[in-house]
Coordinates of C-alpha atoms in Angstrom, one line a residue:
M1 CA 0.0 0.0 0.0
T2 CA 1.4 3.4 -0.9
E3 CA 0.9 6.5 1.1
T4 CA 0.0 9.0 -1.6
G5 CA 0.1 7.5 -5.1
L6 CA 2.2 10.5 -6.2
P7 CA 4.3 8.8 -8.8
G8 CA 1.4 7.7 -11.0
G9 CA -0.6 10.8 -10.5
G10 CA 2.5 13.0 -11.2
A11 CA 3.1 11.2 -14.5
R12 CA -0.4 11.7 -15.7
R13 CA -0.4 15.3 -14.7
G14 CA 3.0 15.7 -16.5
S15 CA 1.6 14.3 -19.7
F16 CA -1.4 16.7 -19.5
I17 CA 0.8 19.7 -19.0
S18 CA 3.1 18.7 -21.9
L19 CA 0.1 18.4 -24.3
S20 CA -1.2 21.8 -23.3
T21 CA 2.3 23.3 -23.9
L22 CA 2.4 21.9 -27.4
V23 CA -1.0 23.3 -28.3
L24 CA 0.0 26.7 -26.9
V25 CA 3.3 26.7 -28.8
G26 CA 1.4 25.8 -32.1
A27 CA -1.1 28.6 -31.6
L28 CA 1.7 31.2 -30.9
V29 CA 3.7 30.1 -34.0
W30 CA 0.6 30.4 -36.2
A31 CA -0.1 33.9 -34.8
A32 CA 3.6 35.0 -35.4
W33 CA 3.4 33.7 -39.0
V34 CA 0.1 35.6 -39.7
I35 CA 1.1 38.8 -37.9
P36 CA 4.8 39.6 -38.1
Q37 CA 4.6 42.4 -35.5
L38 CA 3.8 39.7 -32.8
R39 CA 7.0 37.7 -33.4
P40 CA 9.1 39.3 -30.6
V41 CA 6.2 38.8 -28.1
V42 CA 5.7 35.2 -29.2
A43 CA 9.4 34.5 -28.8
G44 CA 9.3 35.9 -25.2
V45 CA 6.3 33.8 -24.3
L46 CA 7.9 30.7 -25.7
V47 CA 11.0 31.2 -23.6
L48 CA 8.9 31.9 -20.4
S49 CA 6.8 28.8 -21.0
A50 CA 9.9 26.6 -21.3
L51 CA 11.2 27.9 -18.0
V52 CA 7.9 27.2 -16.3
E53 CA 7.8 23.7 -17.6
L54 CA 11.3 23.0 -16.4
I55 CA 10.4 24.3 -12.9
Q56 CA 7.3 22.2 -12.7
R57 CA 9.1 19.0 -13.8
S58 CA 11.8 19.6 -11.2
A59 CA 9.2 20.1 -8.4
R60 CA 7.3 16.9 -9.4
A61 CA 10.5 14.9 -9.4
S62 CA 11.4 16.1 -6.0
L63 CA 8.0 15.4 -4.6
R64 CA 8.0 11.8 -6.0
A65 CA 11.5 11.3 -4.4
K66 CA 10.2 12.4 -1.1
A67 CA 7.1 10.3 -1.3
G68 CA 9.2 7.3 -2.1
K69 CA 11.5 7.9 0.9
V70 CA 8.6 8.3 3.3
G71 CA 7.1 5.1 2.0
E72 CA 10.4 3.3 2.9
V73 CA 10.8 4.7 6.4
A74 CA 7.2 5.2 7.6
P75 CA 4.5 3.3 5.7
L76 CA 0.9 4.3 5.9
W77 CA -0.5 3.4 9.4
P78 CA -2.6 2.2 11.0
N79 CA -4.9 0.4 8.6
A80 CA -8.6 -0.1 9.2
S81 CA -8.3 -3.4 11.1
V82 CA -5.6 -2.1 13.5
K83 CA -7.7 1.0 14.1
S84 CA -10.7 -1.2 15.0
V85 CA -8.6 -3.2 17.5
V86 CA -7.1 -0.1 19.2
N87 CA -10.4 1.7 19.2
A88 CA -12.1 -1.2 21.0
M89 CA -9.8 -0.9 23.9
R90 CA -11.5 0.3 27.1
E91 CA -8.5 2.4 28.2
P92 CA -6.7 5.3 26.5
A93 CA -4.5 4.1 23.7
F94 CA -2.3 5.9 21.2
V95 CA -0.3 4.7 18.2
L96 CA 3.1 6.6 17.9
D97 CA 5.9 6.5 15.4
R98 CA 9.6 6.4 16.3
D99 CA 9.7 10.2 16.5
L100 CA 6.9 10.2 19.2
A101 CA 4.5 11.7 16.7
L102 CA 0.8 10.7 17.1
R103 CA -0.6 8.5 14.3
F104 CA -3.9 7.3 15.9
S105 CA -5.8 7.7 19.2
N106 CA -8.8 5.7 20.2
A107 CA -12.1 7.1 21.4
V108 CA -11.3 6.6 25.1
G109 CA -8.0 8.5 24.6
I110 CA -9.8 11.4 23.0
Q111 CA -12.5 11.5 25.7
T112 CA -9.9 11.3 28.5
F113 CA -7.1 13.6 27.2
G114 CA -8.9 15.7 24.5
N115 CA -8.5 15.7 20.8
M116 CA -5.0 15.8 19.4
V117 CA -3.9 16.5 15.8
L118 CA -2.5 13.5 14.0
G119 CA 1.2 14.0 13.2
D120 CA 1.8 16.3 16.1
P121 CA 4.5 15.3 18.7
I122 CA 2.9 13.6 21.7
A123 CA 4.8 16.1 23.9
M124 CA 2.4 18.8 22.8
R125 CA -0.3 17.2 25.0
F126 CA 1.8 15.4 27.7
R127 CA 4.0 18.2 28.9
A128 CA 6.1 16.1 31.3
P129 CA 9.8 15.9 30.3
E130 CA 10.5 12.8 32.5
F131 CA 7.5 11.0 31.0
I132 CA 8.5 11.9 27.4
A133 CA 12.1 10.9 28.0
A134 CA 11.0 7.5 29.4
M135 CA 8.8 6.9 26.3
A136 CA 11.7 7.9 24.0
E137 CA 14.0 5.5 25.9
A138 CA 11.4 2.7 25.6
I139 CA 11.1 3.2 21.8
E140 CA 14.8 3.4 21.4
A141 CA 15.2 0.0 23.1
D142 CA 12.5 -1.4 20.8
E143 CA 11.2 -3.5 23.7
P144 CA 8.0 -3.4 25.9
Q145 CA 8.5 -0.9 28.7
L146 CA 6.4 0.4 31.6
T147 CA 6.5 4.0 32.7
E148 CA 4.3 6.4 34.6
Y149 CA 2.4 9.6 34.0
A150 CA 0.7 11.9 36.5
E151 CA -1.5 15.0 36.1
R152 CA -2.5 17.6 38.7
A153 CA -5.2 19.4 36.6
P154 CA -8.1 19.4 36.0
S155 CA -7.8 16.7 38.8
D156 CA -5.2 14.5 40.3
R157 CA -4.7 11.4 38.1
A158 CA -2.0 8.7 38.0
W159 CA -1.4 6.4 35.0
A160 CA 0.7 3.4 34.3
V161 CA 1.8 3.5 30.7
D162 CA 2.8 0.4 28.7
I163 CA 4.9 1.2 25.6
L164 CA 4.5 -1.8 23.3
P165 CA 6.2 -2.4 19.9
M166 CA 3.9 -3.0 16.9
P167 CA 6.0 -4.9 14.4
M168 CA 4.8 -5.1 10.8
P169 CA 5.3 -8.3 8.7
G170 CA 8.4 -8.1 6.6
E171 CA 9.8 -5.0 8.3
A172 CA 13.3 -5.3 9.9
Q173 CA 12.7 -2.3 12.2
T174 CA 9.6 -1.5 14.3
H175 CA 8.1 1.8 13.1
F176 CA 5.1 2.1 15.4
F177 CA 4.4 1.7 19.1
L178 CA 1.3 1.4 21.2
A179 CA 1.1 3.6 24.3
L180 CA -1.6 2.1 26.5
F181 CA -2.6 4.2 29.6
R182 CA -4.0 2.3 32.6
D183 CA -5.7 4.4 35.3
R184 CA -4.0 3.9 38.7
T185 CA -5.6 6.9 40.4
Q186 CA -7.8 4.9 42.8
M187 CA -5.1 2.4 43.5
R188 CA -2.7 5.2 44.5
R189 CA -5.3 6.9 46.6
I190 CA -6.0 3.6 48.4
E191 CA -2.3 3.0 48.9
K192 CA -1.9 6.5 50.4
I193 CA -4.9 6.0 52.7
R194 CA -3.4 2.7 53.9
T195 CA 0.0 4.2 54.5
D196 CA -1.4 7.2 56.3
F197 CA -3.7 4.9 58.3
V198 CA -0.9 2.7 59.5
A199 CA 1.3 5.7 60.4
N200 CA -1.5 7.5 62.2
A201 CA -2.8 4.4 64.0
S202 CA 0.7 3.5 65.1
H203 CA 1.2 7.0 66.5
E204 CA -2.1 7.0 68.3
L205 CA -1.4 3.6 69.9
R206 CA 2.2 4.4 70.7
T207 CA 1.4 7.5 72.8
P208 CA -0.8 5.7 75.5
L209 CA 1.5 2.7 75.4
A210 CA 4.5 4.9 76.2
S211 CA 2.6 6.5 79.0
L212 CA 1.6 3.2 80.5
S213 CA 5.2 1.9 80.2
G214 CA 6.5 5.0 81.9
F215 CA 4.1 4.8 84.8
I216 CA 4.7 1.1 85.3
E217 CA 8.4 1.8 85.6
T218 CA 7.7 4.6 88.1
L219 CA 5.5 2.4 90.2
K220 CA 8.1 -0.4 90.2
G221 CA 10.7 2.2 91.2
P222 CA 10.5 5.6 93.0
A223 CA 6.7 5.4 93.6
R224 CA 6.7 1.8 94.9
D225 CA 6.1 2.9 98.6
D226 CA 4.1 6.1 97.8
P227 CA 0.4 5.4 98.1
K228 CA -0.7 8.8 96.9
A229 CA 1.5 8.8 93.8
R230 CA 0.5 5.2 93.1
A231 CA -3.2 6.0 93.2
Q232 CA -2.7 9.0 90.9
F233 CA -0.6 7.1 88.4
L234 CA -3.1 4.2 88.4
D235 CA -5.9 6.6 87.5
I236 CA -3.9 8.0 84.6
M237 CA -3.0 4.5 83.4
Q238 CA -6.7 3.6 83.5
D239 CA -7.5 6.6 81.3
Q240 CA -4.8 5.7 78.8
A241 CA -6.0 2.1 78.7
R242 CA -9.6 3.3 78.1
R243 CA -8.3 5.6 75.3
M244 CA -6.6 2.6 73.6
S245 CA -9.8 0.6 74.0
R246 CA -11.9 3.4 72.4
L247 CA -9.4 3.7 69.6
I248 CA -9.5 -0.1 68.8
D249 CA -13.3 -0.1 69.0
D250 CA -13.5 2.8 66.6
L251 CA -11.0 1.1 64.2
L252 CA -13.0 -2.1 64.2
S253 CA -16.2 -0.2 63.7
L254 CA -14.8 1.7 60.8
S255 CA -13.5 -1.5 59.3
R256 CA -16.9 -3.2 59.5
I257 CA -18.6 -0.1 58.0
E258 CA -16.2 0.0 55.0
M259 CA -16.7 -3.7 54.4
R260 CA -20.5 -3.2 53.9
R261 CA -20.9 -0.3 51.5
R262 CA -24.5 -0.6 50.6
L263 CA -27.8 -0.9 52.5
E264 CA -30.4 -3.5 51.8
P265 CA -33.3 -2.0 49.8
G266 CA -35.9 -2.8 52.5
E267 CA -34.0 -1.4 55.5
R268 CA -36.0 1.3 57.3
A269 CA -35.3 3.5 60.3
D270 CA -37.4 6.1 62.0
I271 CA -35.0 9.0 62.3
A272 CA -37.2 10.7 65.0
S273 CA -36.9 7.5 67.1
V274 CA -33.1 7.5 66.4
L275 CA -32.7 11.1 67.7
R276 CA -34.8 10.3 70.8
V277 CA -32.5 7.4 71.7
V278 CA -29.5 9.6 71.1
A279 CA -30.9 12.4 73.3
Q280 CA -31.6 9.8 76.1
Q281 CA -28.0 8.5 75.9
S282 CA -26.5 12.1 75.9
A283 CA -28.6 13.5 78.7
P284 CA -26.3 12.4 81.6
T285 CA -23.1 13.8 80.1
A286 CA -24.9 17.0 79.1
A287 CA -26.1 17.4 82.7
E288 CA -22.6 17.0 83.9
K289 CA -21.5 19.9 81.7
E290 CA -24.6 21.9 82.8
L291 CA -25.9 22.0 79.3
A292 CA -29.7 22.0 78.7
L293 CA -30.8 19.4 76.1
E294 CA -33.5 20.7 73.8
L295 CA -35.5 18.4 71.5
V296 CA -36.9 20.0 68.3
G297 CA -39.5 18.5 66.0
L298 CA -39.4 15.0 67.4
D299 CA -43.1 14.9 68.5
E300 CA -44.6 15.3 65.0
G301 CA -44.8 11.6 64.2
E302 CA -42.3 9.1 62.7
A303 CA -40.0 10.0 59.8
L304 CA -39.1 6.8 58.0
V305 CA -35.9 6.8 55.9
N306 CA -34.0 4.1 54.1
G307 CA -31.4 3.2 56.8
D308 CA -30.0 1.1 59.6
H309 CA -31.3 2.2 63.0
D310 CA -28.2 1.2 65.0
E311 CA -25.8 2.8 62.6
L312 CA -27.8 6.0 62.6
V313 CA -27.8 6.0 66.4
Q314 CA -24.0 5.7 66.2
V315 CA -23.8 8.6 63.8
F316 CA -25.9 11.1 65.8
G317 CA -24.5 9.7 69.1
N318 CA -21.0 10.8 67.8
L319 CA -22.3 14.2 66.8
A320 CA -24.1 14.7 70.2
E321 CA -20.9 13.6 72.0
N322 CA -18.9 16.3 70.1
A323 CA -21.6 18.9 70.9
V324 CA -21.3 18.1 74.6
K325 CA -17.6 18.2 74.4
Y326 CA -17.2 21.5 72.5
G327 CA -20.5 23.1 73.5
D328 CA -19.5 24.0 77.1
G329 CA -20.2 27.7 77.7
G330 CA -23.1 27.7 75.2
G331 CA -25.6 26.7 77.9
R332 CA -27.7 24.3 75.7
I333 CA -27.7 21.7 72.9
Q334 CA -30.4 21.1 70.3
I335 CA -31.2 17.7 68.8
G336 CA -34.0 17.7 66.3
L337 CA -35.6 17.5 62.9
T338 CA -36.7 19.9 60.2
R339 CA -39.3 18.3 58.0
G340 CA -40.1 19.0 54.3
P341 CA -42.6 17.5 51.9
D342 CA -40.3 14.7 50.8
T343 CA -37.2 15.1 52.9
V344 CA -36.2 15.4 56.5
E345 CA -33.1 17.1 57.9
A346 CA -31.7 15.8 61.3
F347 CA -29.4 18.1 63.1
V348 CA -27.3 18.4 66.3
R349 CA -26.5 22.0 67.3
D350 CA -24.4 23.5 70.0
F351 CA -23.8 27.1 71.0
G352 CA -20.3 26.8 72.2
R353 CA -16.9 27.9 71.0
G354 CA -17.4 27.0 67.3
I355 CA -14.8 25.8 64.8
A356 CA -12.3 27.9 62.8
P357 CA -13.1 27.8 59.1
E358 CA -9.8 26.3 58.1
H359 CA -10.6 23.1 60.1
V360 CA -14.1 22.5 58.8
P361 CA -13.2 20.8 55.5
R362 CA -10.9 18.3 57.2
L363 CA -13.1 17.3 60.2
T364 CA -14.1 14.0 58.7
E365 CA -10.6 12.9 57.9
R366 CA -9.2 9.9 59.9
F367 CA -7.4 11.0 63.0
Y368 CA -7.9 14.7 62.3
R369 CA -8.6 16.7 65.4
V370 CA -8.6 20.3 66.2
E371 CA -5.8 21.0 68.7
D372 CA -7.7 21.7 71.9
G373 CA -5.9 20.6 75.0
S374 CA -7.8 18.1 77.1
A375 CA -10.6 17.7 74.6
R376 CA -8.0 16.5 72.1
A377 CA -6.7 14.0 74.6
R378 CA -10.1 12.3 75.1
G379 CA -10.9 11.9 71.4
T380 CA -9.6 9.3 68.9
G381 CA -10.0 11.4 65.8
L382 CA -12.2 8.7 64.2
G383 CA -15.7 9.7 65.3
L384 CA -16.5 12.0 62.3
S385 CA -14.7 9.6 59.9
I386 CA -17.1 6.9 61.1
V387 CA -20.0 9.3 60.6
R388 CA -18.9 10.1 57.1
N389 CA -18.6 6.4 56.1
V390 CA -22.0 5.5 57.5
L391 CA -23.6 8.3 55.7
I392 CA -22.0 7.3 52.4
R393 CA -23.8 3.9 52.9
H394 CA -27.0 5.9 53.4
N395 CA -26.5 7.8 50.2
T396 CA -26.3 11.2 51.9
R397 CA -23.6 13.3 53.5
L398 CA -22.8 15.4 56.6
S399 CA -23.1 19.2 56.4
I400 CA -21.2 21.4 58.8
A401 CA -21.9 25.0 59.6
S402 CA -19.8 26.8 62.3
I403 CA -19.1 30.3 63.5
P404 CA -16.3 30.8 66.0
G405 CA -17.7 32.0 69.3
Q406 CA -21.3 31.1 68.3
G407 CA -21.4 27.4 67.9
S408 CA -21.7 24.6 65.3
T409 CA -24.5 22.8 63.5
F410 CA -24.0 19.3 62.1
S411 CA -26.9 18.2 59.9
V412 CA -27.9 15.4 57.6
R413 CA -30.6 15.4 54.9
F414 CA -32.5 12.2 54.2
R415 CA -35.1 11.3 51.6
L416 CA -38.3 10.0 53.2
A417 CA -38.7 6.2 52.5
S418 CA -42.3 6.7 51.3
V419 CA -41.0 9.1 48.6
R420 CA -38.2 6.8 47.6
S421 CA -40.5 3.8 47.3
S422 CA -42.9 5.8 45.1
G423 CA -40.3 6.1 42.4
K424 CA -39.3 9.8 42.8
A425 CA -35.7 10.7 42.6
A426 CA -33.7 10.4 45.7

């Protein structure tokens, strides 16, 4: 298969031009013989026509030579069958030549990375010198290679890229290569979460363990015969042991939640009943902090939502615990519902110190806690992460509104189960 067919086409065009020239020359000679005054003009025209013909012949010969050279180094590619195979791939795929120029991109590649002009260098789209250098090295070696590519905009994405030779039958050298992009963004994100989790969990467990170890050594040594110091140290050790116990319980709870990512279709929970249970559980600790507990909108009948009763009690129990912990000074805490025609919004509100704006977006991260002295020491940093994961299972999310010095509101909007079952959009 030839790329342009220039040799044959050029020959036909050359014959056509030569015939036209002969006709023109004949006409001019006849005019000069009939009208002697035109002979100088005719002579000039004949000379000019000869020069034009020589230039055209030279250009056509040069073009045919170039076409023949291109046909030897880089034959026409890819053909229809190869295009079909590459286009059927479910991941971005590009056919490149040895100069890293784009020869073909499949539909997924265009959708993912945008349209690119065939023949342009691949570096015009992937502006990462190390990535381009790795691809060039892979092509130079003429062997399958694996490299990586990462983007920060419009969103963080990570790719593993296979560079695969595409040999053609009868060709001594490979002219074309397949660049196959495999998305590794989610895998990298999970790996980062795992690494951060191990580091954070190790740190959180190491702190109380170090404290326990230090007090045990003190009790075995200097404080062995000091009843007052021994009683004080044992109380602190008990607090540290309880802290480790809460941390382990939260980790196990988080693990169970993440293993079960979806609710059963028929699961129902009365969110009003959930909040009444949470209020009953939170009343003793609120009383210790001299905080009045106000119930809002819980006496207007049930509010059935698609959800798990016990998990929702855990969600709003964590929110109420935070409200008691950080709401001191506000005088009261509200737990309640705001009802709409097809939705219900459950909320826990305190009127305490509030949360600085820079902390709000990160509150649901694992082990993230606002530095706050003794309150920090009592928490595990996993409560709101558990809340977030439970709400993901319930197809909703946590909304946080806080004004420093005025308090915070944690709210969750649910679609009523009767609306969901009637076929309306959730």
